[in-house]
């Protein structure tokens, strides 16, 4: 982890989340953390930099979003024939397409779930977790370290929950267990 990536993390992510009146405090905080960044291998702020700068890897390798995030209003799930909130996005792709880790972190769970099939959850620091599902050929276990861009699996056939939407990747971002719209972290 380079010092500059930690400084960039605070510049891009942390400061953007603070109101304008708190920007001076953030600049001081950034200066205080600069010395620590060189020694932090798994620094929380560096994990946030990964989210902001690497999450686009999910979209780059796959396709368009066929089910968008929405926790404020319900959206229609064709396969289920019903409206419901969606704490994640579904990114269209072909079965067998490589799927990379969106950010560096520690694997906290690898599960086989009825909705999302094989699903990998990665803690990326500061309470943030990425959850990637509808994948197969996963050779990870709880406690494994992953780096942004590392192959974590391949796109699987859709589960019964997403058969009408077709093959794709389920991708969810949370902080302290609360869903966050991942669109706000995609690189433009």
mmCIF file of C-alpha atoms in Angstrom:
data_model
loop_
_atom_site.group_PDB
_atom_site.id
_atom_site.type_symbol
_atom_site.label_atom_id
_atom_site.label_comp_id
_atom_site.label_asym_id
_atom_site.label_seq_id
_atom_site.Cartn_x
_atom_site.Cartn_y
_atom_site.Cartn_z
ATOM 1 C CA UNK A 1 0.000 0.000 0.000
ATOM 2 C CA UNK A 2 1.499 3.286 -1.044
ATOM 3 C CA UNK A 3 1.130 6.495 0.903
ATOM 4 C CA UNK A 4 -0.431 8.184 -2.106
ATOM 5 C CA UNK A 5 -3.262 5.642 -2.349
ATOM 6 C CA UNK A 6 -4.224 6.318 1.264
ATOM 7 C CA UNK A 7 -4.147 10.068 0.715
ATOM 8 C CA UNK A 8 -6.228 9.650 -2.438
ATOM 9 C CA UNK A 9 -8.713 7.504 -0.516
ATOM 10 C CA UNK A 10 -9.335 10.243 1.973
ATOM 11 C CA UNK A 11 -9.421 12.882 -0.729
ATOM 12 C CA UNK A 12 -11.933 11.060 -2.914
ATOM 13 C CA UNK A 13 -14.083 9.105 -0.503
ATOM 14 C CA UNK A 14 -13.862 10.410 3.026
ATOM 15 C CA UNK A 15 -13.907 14.101 2.121
ATOM 16 C CA UNK A 16 -16.761 13.643 -0.331
ATOM 17 C CA UNK A 17 -18.854 12.166 2.458
ATOM 18 C CA UNK A 18 -18.250 15.115 4.748
ATOM 19 C CA UNK A 19 -20.198 18.342 4.485
ATOM 20 C CA UNK A 20 -18.277 21.316 3.115
ATOM 21 C CA UNK A 21 -17.989 22.778 6.615
ATOM 22 C CA UNK A 22 -15.966 19.747 7.723
ATOM 23 C CA UNK A 23 -13.450 19.746 4.860
ATOM 24 C CA UNK A 24 -10.797 21.537 6.932
ATOM 25 C CA UNK A 25 -11.056 18.791 9.573
ATOM 26 C CA UNK A 26 -10.664 16.193 6.866
ATOM 27 C CA UNK A 27 -7.490 17.832 5.568
ATOM 28 C CA UNK A 28 -6.018 17.673 9.077
ATOM 29 C CA UNK A 29 -7.114 14.052 9.422
ATOM 30 C CA UNK A 30 -5.510 13.217 6.068
ATOM 31 C CA UNK A 31 -2.229 14.758 7.193
ATOM 32 C CA UNK A 32 -2.318 12.784 10.460
ATOM 33 C CA UNK A 33 -2.917 9.515 8.599
ATOM 34 C CA UNK A 34 -0.204 10.068 6.002
ATOM 35 C CA UNK A 35 2.524 8.643 8.268
ATOM 36 C CA UNK A 36 0.408 5.582 9.092
ATOM 37 C CA UNK A 37 -0.436 4.720 5.488
ATOM 38 C CA UNK A 38 2.997 3.419 4.621
ATOM 39 C CA UNK A 39 2.710 0.750 7.323
ATOM 40 C CA UNK A 40 -0.975 -0.151 6.917
ATOM 41 C CA UNK A 41 -1.315 -3.231 4.750
ATOM 42 C CA UNK A 42 -5.066 -3.485 5.285
ATOM 43 C CA UNK A 43 -5.830 0.134 6.130
ATOM 44 C CA UNK A 44 -9.526 0.925 6.283
ATOM 45 C CA UNK A 45 -9.065 4.056 4.216
ATOM 46 C CA UNK A 46 -7.129 2.124 1.612
ATOM 47 C CA UNK A 47 -9.980 -0.360 1.428
ATOM 48 C CA UNK A 48 -12.291 2.546 0.634
ATOM 49 C CA UNK A 49 -9.928 3.654 -2.110
ATOM 50 C CA UNK A 50 -10.254 0.150 -3.539
ATOM 51 C CA UNK A 51 -14.034 0.495 -3.509
ATOM 52 C CA UNK A 52 -13.972 3.823 -5.316
ATOM 53 C CA UNK A 53 -11.306 2.925 -7.846
ATOM 54 C CA UNK A 54 -11.629 -0.814 -8.349
ATOM 55 C CA UNK A 55 -15.351 -1.525 -8.141
ATOM 56 C CA UNK A 56 -15.633 -0.677 -11.819
ATOM 57 C CA UNK A 57 -13.772 -3.940 -12.499
ATOM 58 C CA UNK A 58 -17.050 -5.738 -11.837
ATOM 59 C CA UNK A 59 -18.784 -3.780 -14.585
ATOM 60 C CA UNK A 60 -15.824 -3.639 -16.975
ATOM 61 C CA UNK A 61 -15.635 -7.408 -17.288
ATOM 62 C CA UNK A 62 -19.336 -7.991 -17.417
ATOM 63 C CA UNK A 63 -22.190 -6.047 -18.968
ATOM 64 C CA UNK A 64 -25.126 -3.797 -18.319
ATOM 65 C CA UNK A 65 -27.064 -3.651 -15.088
ATOM 66 C CA UNK A 66 -30.315 -5.569 -15.597
ATOM 67 C CA UNK A 67 -31.663 -5.113 -12.060
ATOM 68 C CA UNK A 68 -30.713 -1.891 -10.344
ATOM 69 C CA UNK A 69 -30.252 -1.183 -6.648
ATOM 70 C CA UNK A 70 -33.305 0.346 -4.999
ATOM 71 C CA UNK A 71 -34.091 0.256 -1.298
ATOM 72 C CA UNK A 72 -36.474 3.241 -1.454
ATOM 73 C CA UNK A 73 -38.994 1.831 -3.910
ATOM 74 C CA UNK A 74 -39.853 -1.617 -5.164
ATOM 75 C CA UNK A 75 -38.708 -2.821 -8.572
ATOM 76 C CA UNK A 76 -40.166 -5.606 -10.684
ATOM 77 C CA UNK A 77 -38.404 -8.974 -10.580
ATOM 78 C CA UNK A 78 -39.503 -10.783 -13.765
ATOM 79 C CA UNK A 79 -38.532 -14.235 -12.527
ATOM 80 C CA UNK A 80 -40.452 -13.832 -9.287
ATOM 81 C CA UNK A 81 -43.362 -12.006 -10.922
ATOM 82 C CA UNK A 82 -43.377 -9.490 -8.088
ATOM 83 C CA UNK A 83 -42.164 -6.109 -6.927
ATOM 84 C CA UNK A 84 -39.650 -5.854 -4.091
ATOM 85 C CA UNK A 85 -36.751 -3.739 -2.902
ATOM 86 C CA UNK A 86 -33.325 -4.693 -4.213
ATOM 87 C CA UNK A 87 -30.233 -4.286 -1.981
ATOM 88 C CA UNK A 88 -27.883 -5.194 -4.846
ATOM 89 C CA UNK A 89 -27.388 -4.929 -8.577
ATOM 90 C CA UNK A 90 -27.440 -7.685 -11.167
ATOM 91 C CA UNK A 91 -24.855 -7.223 -13.906
ATOM 92 C CA UNK A 92 -25.588 -9.169 -17.081
ATOM 93 C CA UNK A 93 -22.895 -11.505 -18.385
ATOM 94 C CA UNK A 94 -22.286 -14.789 -20.138
ATOM 95 C CA UNK A 95 -21.947 -18.019 -18.168
ATOM 96 C CA UNK A 96 -18.259 -18.777 -17.633
ATOM 97 C CA UNK A 97 -17.084 -15.137 -17.672
ATOM 98 C CA UNK A 98 -14.340 -14.476 -15.097
ATOM 99 C CA UNK A 99 -15.416 -12.474 -12.054
ATOM 100 C CA UNK A 100 -12.821 -10.452 -10.132
ATOM 101 C CA UNK A 101 -12.807 -9.106 -6.584
ATOM 102 C CA UNK A 102 -14.074 -5.536 -6.631
ATOM 103 C CA UNK A 103 -11.799 -4.507 -3.756
ATOM 104 C CA UNK A 104 -9.042 -5.899 -1.561
ATOM 105 C CA UNK A 105 -9.993 -7.460 1.752
ATOM 106 C CA UNK A 106 -10.622 -10.597 3.783
ATOM 107 C CA UNK A 107 -13.186 -13.240 2.831
ATOM 108 C CA UNK A 108 -15.754 -13.419 5.635
ATOM 109 C CA UNK A 109 -18.108 -15.956 4.065
ATOM 110 C CA UNK A 110 -18.468 -18.357 1.152
ATOM 111 C CA UNK A 111 -21.987 -19.747 1.042
ATOM 112 C CA UNK A 112 -24.374 -21.529 -1.289
ATOM 113 C CA UNK A 113 -27.680 -19.642 -1.073
ATOM 114 C CA UNK A 114 -30.970 -20.362 -2.818
ATOM 115 C CA UNK A 115 -31.256 -16.819 -4.199
ATOM 116 C CA UNK A 116 -27.660 -16.066 -5.183
ATOM 117 C CA UNK A 117 -26.049 -19.503 -5.526
ATOM 118 C CA UNK A 118 -22.376 -19.537 -4.593
ATOM 119 C CA UNK A 119 -21.823 -16.209 -2.864
ATOM 120 C CA UNK A 120 -18.578 -14.650 -1.613
ATOM 121 C CA UNK A 121 -18.545 -11.882 1.003
ATOM 122 C CA UNK A 122 -15.379 -9.812 1.476
ATOM 123 C CA UNK A 123 -14.724 -7.363 4.310
ATOM 124 C CA UNK A 124 -12.889 -4.400 2.789
ATOM 125 C CA UNK A 125 -12.468 -2.245 5.894
ATOM 126 C CA UNK A 126 -14.301 0.520 7.717
ATOM 127 C CA UNK A 127 -17.395 -1.679 8.052
ATOM 128 C CA UNK A 128 -17.736 -2.117 4.275
ATOM 129 C CA UNK A 129 -18.389 -5.519 2.690
ATOM 130 C CA UNK A 130 -18.851 -6.606 -0.890
ATOM 131 C CA UNK A 131 -21.050 -9.594 -1.664
ATOM 132 C CA UNK A 132 -20.719 -11.273 -5.044
ATOM 133 C CA UNK A 133 -23.118 -14.046 -5.991
ATOM 134 C CA UNK A 134 -24.424 -16.135 -8.877
ATOM 135 C CA UNK A 135 -20.880 -17.378 -9.419
ATOM 136 C CA UNK A 136 -19.166 -20.776 -9.526
ATOM 137 C CA UNK A 137 -15.641 -22.211 -9.611
ATOM 138 C CA UNK A 138 -14.845 -20.413 -6.360
ATOM 139 C CA UNK A 139 -11.663 -21.579 -4.645
ATOM 140 C CA UNK A 140 -11.820 -19.285 -1.618
ATOM 141 C CA UNK A 141 -12.598 -19.916 2.026
ATOM 142 C CA UNK A 142 -13.312 -17.792 5.052
ATOM 143 C CA UNK A 143 -10.167 -15.935 6.142
ATOM 144 C CA UNK A 144 -8.531 -15.808 2.701
ATOM 145 C CA UNK A 145 -7.108 -12.468 1.592
ATOM 146 C CA UNK A 146 -8.107 -11.173 -1.834
ATOM 147 C CA UNK A 147 -6.792 -8.245 -3.815
ATOM 148 C CA UNK A 148 -8.769 -6.036 -6.149
ATOM 149 C CA UNK A 149 -8.896 -7.629 -9.577
ATOM 150 C CA UNK A 150 -8.131 -11.146 -8.304
ATOM 151 C CA UNK A 151 -10.195 -13.891 -9.923
ATOM 152 C CA UNK A 152 -12.817 -15.080 -7.428
ATOM 153 C CA UNK A 153 -14.938 -17.250 -9.721
ATOM 154 C CA UNK A 154 -16.886 -17.387 -12.964
ATOM 155 C CA UNK A 155 -20.449 -16.452 -13.843
ATOM 156 C CA UNK A 156 -22.842 -19.340 -13.126
ATOM 157 C CA UNK A 157 -26.222 -20.125 -14.627
ATOM 158 C CA UNK A 158 -28.878 -17.973 -12.956
ATOM 159 C CA UNK A 159 -30.767 -19.223 -9.927
ATOM 160 C CA UNK A 160 -34.560 -19.564 -10.071
ATOM 161 C CA UNK A 161 -34.757 -16.017 -8.665
ATOM 162 C CA UNK A 162 -33.094 -14.565 -11.798
ATOM 163 C CA UNK A 163 -33.913 -17.009 -14.633
ATOM 164 C CA UNK A 164 -35.851 -14.379 -16.646
ATOM 165 C CA UNK A 165 -33.063 -11.805 -16.239
ATOM 166 C CA UNK A 166 -30.558 -14.328 -17.567
ATOM 167 C CA UNK A 167 -27.002 -15.009 -16.425
ATOM 168 C CA UNK A 168 -25.258 -12.285 -14.485
ATOM 169 C CA UNK A 169 -23.487 -11.387 -11.276
ATOM 170 C CA UNK A 170 -25.227 -10.380 -8.064
ATOM 171 C CA UNK A 171 -23.231 -7.555 -6.478
ATOM 172 C CA UNK A 172 -24.021 -5.929 -3.133
ATOM 173 C CA UNK A 173 -22.151 -3.313 -1.113
ATOM 174 C CA UNK A 174 -22.921 -2.782 2.571
ATOM 175 C CA UNK A 175 -21.530 -0.732 5.427
ATOM 176 C CA UNK A 176 -22.146 -2.143 8.898
ATOM 177 C CA UNK A 177 -24.718 -4.462 7.333
ATOM 178 C CA UNK A 178 -26.776 -1.712 5.695
ATOM 179 C CA UNK A 179 -27.056 -1.839 1.889
ATOM 180 C CA UNK A 180 -25.436 1.007 -0.041
ATOM 181 C CA UNK A 181 -26.047 1.855 -3.681
ATOM 182 C CA UNK A 182 -22.880 0.599 -5.410
ATOM 183 C CA UNK A 183 -23.484 3.000 -8.299
ATOM 184 C CA UNK A 184 -22.119 5.817 -6.111
ATOM 185 C CA UNK A 185 -18.763 4.036 -6.027
ATOM 186 C CA UNK A 186 -18.377 3.239 -9.718
ATOM 187 C CA UNK A 187 -15.589 5.140 -11.451
ATOM 188 C CA UNK A 188 -16.948 7.493 -14.085
#
